[in-house]
JSON list of C-alpha atoms in Angstrom, two decimals:
[
{"chain": "A", "resi": 1, "resn": "GLU", "atom": "CA", "xyz": [10.70, 1.12, -5.99]},
{"chain": "A", "resi": 2, "resn": "GLU", "atom": "CA", "xyz": [13.19, 2.51, -3.42]},
{"chain": "A", "resi": 3, "resn": "ARG", "atom": "CA", "xyz": [10.30, 3.95, -1.38]},
{"chain": "A", "resi": 4, "resn": "GLU", "atom": "CA", "xyz": [8.47, 0.58, -1.43]},
{"chain": "A", "resi": 5, "resn": "ARG", "atom": "CA", "xyz": [11.62, -1.26, -0.33]},
{"chain": "A", "resi": 6, "resn": "ARG", "atom": "CA", "xyz": [12.10, 1.19, 2.53]},
{"chain": "A", "resi": 7, "resn": "LEU", "atom": "CA", "xyz": [8.48, 0.76, 3.66]},
{"chain": "A", "resi": 8, "resn": "ASP", "atom": "CA", "xyz": [9.01, -3.00, 3.84]},
{"chain": "A", "resi": 9, "resn": "GLU", "atom": "CA", "xyz": [12.31, -2.74, 5.74]},
{"chain": "A", "resi": 10, "resn": "CYS", "atom": "CA", "xyz": [11.93, -4.77, 8.92]},
{"chain": "A", "resi": 11, "resn": "HIS", "atom": "CA", "xyz": [13.64, -3.71, 12.16]},
{"chain": "A", "resi": 12, "resn": "ASP", "atom": "CA", "xyz": [14.43, -5.93, 15.15]},
{"chain": "A", "resi": 13, "resn": "PHE", "atom": "CA", "xyz": [12.41, -4.77, 18.16]},
{"chain": "A", "resi": 14, "resn": "THR", "atom": "CA", "xyz": [13.01, -7.76, 20.44]},
{"chain": "A", "resi": 15, "resn": "GLY", "atom": "CA", "xyz": [12.37, -6.68, 24.03]},
{"chain": "A", "resi": 16, "resn": "PHE", "atom": "CA", "xyz": [10.09, -3.76, 23.11]},
{"chain": "A", "resi": 17, "resn": "ALA", "atom": "CA", "xyz": [6.75, -3.77, 24.96]},
{"chain": "A", "resi": 18, "resn": "SER", "atom": "CA", "xyz": [3.68, -2.06, 23.52]},
{"chain": "A", "resi": 19, "resn": "SER", "atom": "CA", "xyz": [-0.07, -2.30, 24.06]},
{"chain": "A", "resi": 20, "resn": "LEU", "atom": "CA", "xyz": [-2.63, -4.14, 21.96]},
{"chain": "A", "resi": 21, "resn": "PHE", "atom": "CA", "xyz": [-6.37, -3.45, 22.09]},
{"chain": "A", "resi": 22, "resn": "CYS", "atom": "CA", "xyz": [-9.16, -5.87, 21.16]},
{"chain": "A", "resi": 23, "resn": "GLY", "atom": "CA", "xyz": [-12.29, -3.81, 21.62]},
{"chain": "A", "resi": 24, "resn": "ILE", "atom": "CA", "xyz": [-11.99, -2.39, 25.14]},
{"chain": "A", "resi": 25, "resn": "ALA", "atom": "CA", "xyz": [-9.65, -5.14, 26.39]},
{"chain": "A", "resi": 26, "resn": "LYS", "atom": "CA", "xyz": [-5.96, -4.20, 26.67]},
{"chain": "A", "resi": 27, "resn": "TYR", "atom": "CA", "xyz": [-3.11, -6.71, 26.32]},
{"chain": "A", "resi": 28, "resn": "GLU", "atom": "CA", "xyz": [0.66, -6.52, 26.16]},
{"chain": "A", "resi": 29, "resn": "LEU", "atom": "CA", "xyz": [2.39, -7.00, 22.83]},
{"chain": "A", "resi": 30, "resn": "HIS", "atom": "CA", "xyz": [6.10, -7.83, 22.99]},
{"chain": "A", "resi": 31, "resn": "LEU", "atom": "CA", "xyz": [7.37, -6.91, 19.56]},
{"chain": "A", "resi": 32, "resn": "LYS", "atom": "CA", "xyz": [9.80, -9.07, 17.66]},
{"chain": "A", "resi": 33, "resn": "ASP", "atom": "CA", "xyz": [10.00, -6.83, 14.61]},
{"chain": "A", "resi": 34, "resn": "LEU", "atom": "CA", "xyz": [8.39, -3.73, 13.14]},
{"chain": "A", "resi": 35, "resn": "SER", "atom": "CA", "xyz": [8.22, -2.20, 9.69]},
{"chain": "A", "resi": 36, "resn": "CYS", "atom": "CA", "xyz": [6.22, 0.65, 8.25]},
{"chain": "A", "resi": 37, "resn": "LYS", "atom": "CA", "xyz": [3.61, -1.81, 7.00]},
{"chain": "A", "resi": 38, "resn": "GLY", "atom": "CA", "xyz": [3.31, -4.23, 9.93]},
{"chain": "A", "resi": 39, "resn": "ALA", "atom": "CA", "xyz": [4.71, -6.00, 12.96]},
{"chain": "A", "resi": 40, "resn": "SER", "atom": "CA", "xyz": [5.03, -9.35, 14.68]},
{"chain": "A", "resi": 41, "resn": "GLY", "atom": "CA", "xyz": [5.43, -10.34, 18.28]},
{"chain": "A", "resi": 42, "resn": "LEU", "atom": "CA", "xyz": [4.19, -12.25, 21.31]},
{"chain": "A", "resi": 43, "resn": "THR", "atom": "CA", "xyz": [0.89, -11.62, 23.07]},
{"chain": "A", "resi": 44, "resn": "ASP", "atom": "CA", "xyz": [-1.64, -13.41, 25.25]},
{"chain": "A", "resi": 45, "resn": "ALA", "atom": "CA", "xyz": [-4.50, -11.67, 23.40]},
{"chain": "A", "resi": 46, "resn": "PRO", "atom": "CA", "xyz": [-7.01, -14.14, 21.87]},
{"chain": "A", "resi": 47, "resn": "LEU", "atom": "CA", "xyz": [-6.41, -13.13, 18.24]},
{"chain": "A", "resi": 48, "resn": "LYS", "atom": "CA", "xyz": [-7.95, -14.53, 15.07]},
{"chain": "A", "resi": 49, "resn": "ARG", "atom": "CA", "xyz": [-6.81, -14.09, 11.48]},
{"chain": "A", "resi": 50, "resn": "GLY", "atom": "CA", "xyz": [-8.62, -11.15, 9.85]},
{"chain": "A", "resi": 51, "resn": "GLN", "atom": "CA", "xyz": [-9.46, -9.46, 13.17]},
{"chain": "A", "resi": 52, "resn": "LEU", "atom": "CA", "xyz": [-8.99, -5.68, 13.46]},
{"chain": "A", "resi": 53, "resn": "ILE", "atom": "CA", "xyz": [-7.03, -4.52, 16.50]},
{"chain": "A", "resi": 54, "resn": "GLY", "atom": "CA", "xyz": [-5.46, -1.35, 17.84]},
{"chain": "A", "resi": 55, "resn": "ILE", "atom": "CA", "xyz": [-1.77, -1.08, 18.69]},
{"chain": "A", "resi": 56, "resn": "GLU", "atom": "CA", "xyz": [-0.16, 1.64, 20.78]},
{"chain": "A", "resi": 57, "resn": "VAL", "atom": "CA", "xyz": [3.30, 1.45, 19.23]},
{"chain": "A", "resi": 58, "resn": "ASP", "atom": "CA", "xyz": [4.58, 4.02, 21.71]},
{"chain": "A", "resi": 59, "resn": "LYS", "atom": "CA", "xyz": [2.98, 6.75, 23.81]},
{"chain": "A", "resi": 60, "resn": "LYS", "atom": "CA", "xyz": [2.76, 9.01, 20.75]},
{"chain": "A", "resi": 61, "resn": "ARG", "atom": "CA", "xyz": [1.52, 6.61, 18.09]},
{"chain": "A", "resi": 62, "resn": "PHE", "atom": "CA", "xyz": [-1.67, 4.52, 17.95]},
{"chain": "A", "resi": 63, "resn": "THR", "atom": "CA", "xyz": [-2.54, 2.58, 14.81]},
{"chain": "A", "resi": 64, "resn": "THR", "atom": "CA", "xyz": [-5.10, 0.06, 13.59]},
{"chain": "A", "resi": 65, "resn": "ALA", "atom": "CA", "xyz": [-4.00, -3.27, 12.17]},
{"chain": "A", "resi": 66, "resn": "GLU", "atom": "CA", "xyz": [-5.38, -6.48, 10.73]},
{"chain": "A", "resi": 67, "resn": "VAL", "atom": "CA", "xyz": [-4.19, -9.80, 12.16]},
{"chain": "A", "resi": 68, "resn": "ARG", "atom": "CA", "xyz": [-2.59, -11.69, 9.26]},
{"chain": "A", "resi": 69, "resn": "TRP", "atom": "CA", "xyz": [-1.43, -14.81, 11.09]},
{"chain": "A", "resi": 70, "resn": "THR", "atom": "CA", "xyz": [-1.28, -16.39, 14.54]},
{"chain": "A", "resi": 71, "resn": "ARG", "atom": "CA", "xyz": [0.80, -19.29, 15.83]},
{"chain": "A", "resi": 72, "resn": "ASN", "atom": "CA", "xyz": [0.56, -20.21, 19.52]},
{"chain": "A", "resi": 73, "resn": "SER", "atom": "CA", "xyz": [1.15, -16.86, 21.27]},
{"chain": "A", "resi": 74, "resn": "LYS", "atom": "CA", "xyz": [2.81, -15.24, 18.23]},
{"chain": "A", "resi": 75, "resn": "ALA", "atom": "CA", "xyz": [1.03, -12.99, 15.75]},
{"chain": "A", "resi": 76, "resn": "GLY", "atom": "CA", "xyz": [1.75, -10.94, 12.67]},
{"chain": "A", "resi": 77, "resn": "VAL", "atom": "CA", "xyz": [-0.25, -7.85, 11.76]},
{"chain": "A", "resi": 78, "resn": "ALA", "atom": "CA", "xyz": [-0.53, -5.48, 8.79]},
{"chain": "A", "resi": 79, "resn": "PHE", "atom": "CA", "xyz": [-1.19, -1.82, 9.52]},
{"chain": "A", "resi": 80, "resn": "LEU", "atom": "CA", "xyz": [-4.21, -0.31, 7.76]},
{"chain": "A", "resi": 81, "resn": "GLU", "atom": "CA", "xyz": [-2.12, 2.81, 7.13]},
{"chain": "A", "resi": 82, "resn": "PRO", "atom": "CA", "xyz": [1.69, 2.54, 6.98]},
{"chain": "A", "resi": 83, "resn": "LEU", "atom": "CA", "xyz": [3.73, 4.21, 9.70]},
{"chain": "A", "resi": 84, "resn": "ASP", "atom": "CA", "xyz": [6.13, 6.98, 8.68]},
{"chain": "A", "resi": 85, "resn": "TYR", "atom": "CA", "xyz": [9.57, 5.65, 7.79]},
{"chain": "A", "resi": 86, "resn": "GLU", "atom": "CA", "xyz": [11.26, 8.34, 9.90]},
{"chain": "A", "resi": 87, "resn": "PHE", "atom": "CA", "xyz": [9.11, 7.42, 12.92]},
{"chain": "A", "resi": 88, "resn": "VAL", "atom": "CA", "xyz": [9.99, 3.71, 12.65]},
{"chain": "A", "resi": 89, "resn": "THR", "atom": "CA", "xyz": [13.72, 4.27, 12.16]},
{"chain": "A", "resi": 90, "resn": "GLY", "atom": "CA", "xyz": [13.84, 6.84, 14.98]},
{"chain": "A", "resi": 91, "resn": "LEU", "atom": "CA", "xyz": [11.99, 4.51, 17.35]},
{"chain": "A", "resi": 92, "resn": "HIS", "atom": "CA", "xyz": [14.33, 1.67, 16.36]},
{"chain": "A", "resi": 93, "resn": "ALA", "atom": "CA", "xyz": [17.41, 3.81, 17.07]},
{"chain": "A", "resi": 94, "resn": "ARG", "atom": "CA", "xyz": [16.05, 4.71, 20.55]},
{"chain": "A", "resi": 95, "resn": "HIS", "atom": "CA", "xyz": [15.22, 1.05, 21.22]},
{"chain": "A", "resi": 96, "resn": "ARG", "atom": "CA", "xyz": [18.74, -0.05, 20.23]},
{"chain": "A", "resi": 97, "resn": "ARG", "atom": "CA", "xyz": [20.27, 2.55, 22.57]},
{"chain": "A", "resi": 98, "resn": "ARG", "atom": "CA", "xyz": [18.07, 1.35, 25.47]},
{"chain": "A", "resi": 99, "resn": "MET", "atom": "CA", "xyz": [18.99, -2.28, 24.78]},
{"chain": "A", "resi": 100, "resn": "ALA", "atom": "CA", "xyz": [22.71, -1.43, 24.59]},
{"chain": "A", "resi": 101, "resn": "LYS", "atom": "CA", "xyz": [22.48, 0.37, 27.96]},
{"chain": "A", "resi": 102, "resn": "SER", "atom": "CA", "xyz": [20.73, -2.57, 29.60]},
{"chain": "A", "resi": 103, "resn": "ASP", "atom": "CA", "xyz": [23.32, -5.01, 28.16]},
{"chain": "A", "resi": 104, "resn": "TRP", "atom": "CA", "xyz": [26.13, -2.84, 29.50]},
{"chain": "A", "resi": 105, "resn": "ARG", "atom": "CA", "xyz": [24.56, -2.80, 32.98]},
{"chain": "A", "resi": 106, "resn": "ARG", "atom": "CA", "xyz": [24.33, -6.62, 33.05]},
{"chain": "A", "resi": 107, "resn": "ARG", "atom": "CA", "xyz": [28.09, -7.03, 32.59]}
]
């Protein structure tokens, strides 16, 4: 049960840009949140519920996902294979550090 809860743990990734692939077409995906099992965010990709897509989460990790919902330019996806918990939490920690640096520079 603890492992399942951890896999579902959702992390705020607002401001994190990744790539989304529909066939050979590439689009930007601006993540809102990410968990081991899925993600949501903003994209201009023409997505439909049930569609299979590719997501380059970062330069080291590419995964396949199914579109679960769309609303205007927002979408939620479920990964066909969960991402490693350590990968997601490490990426989240790096993202938070980058965001904190950019906030500090704006002051």
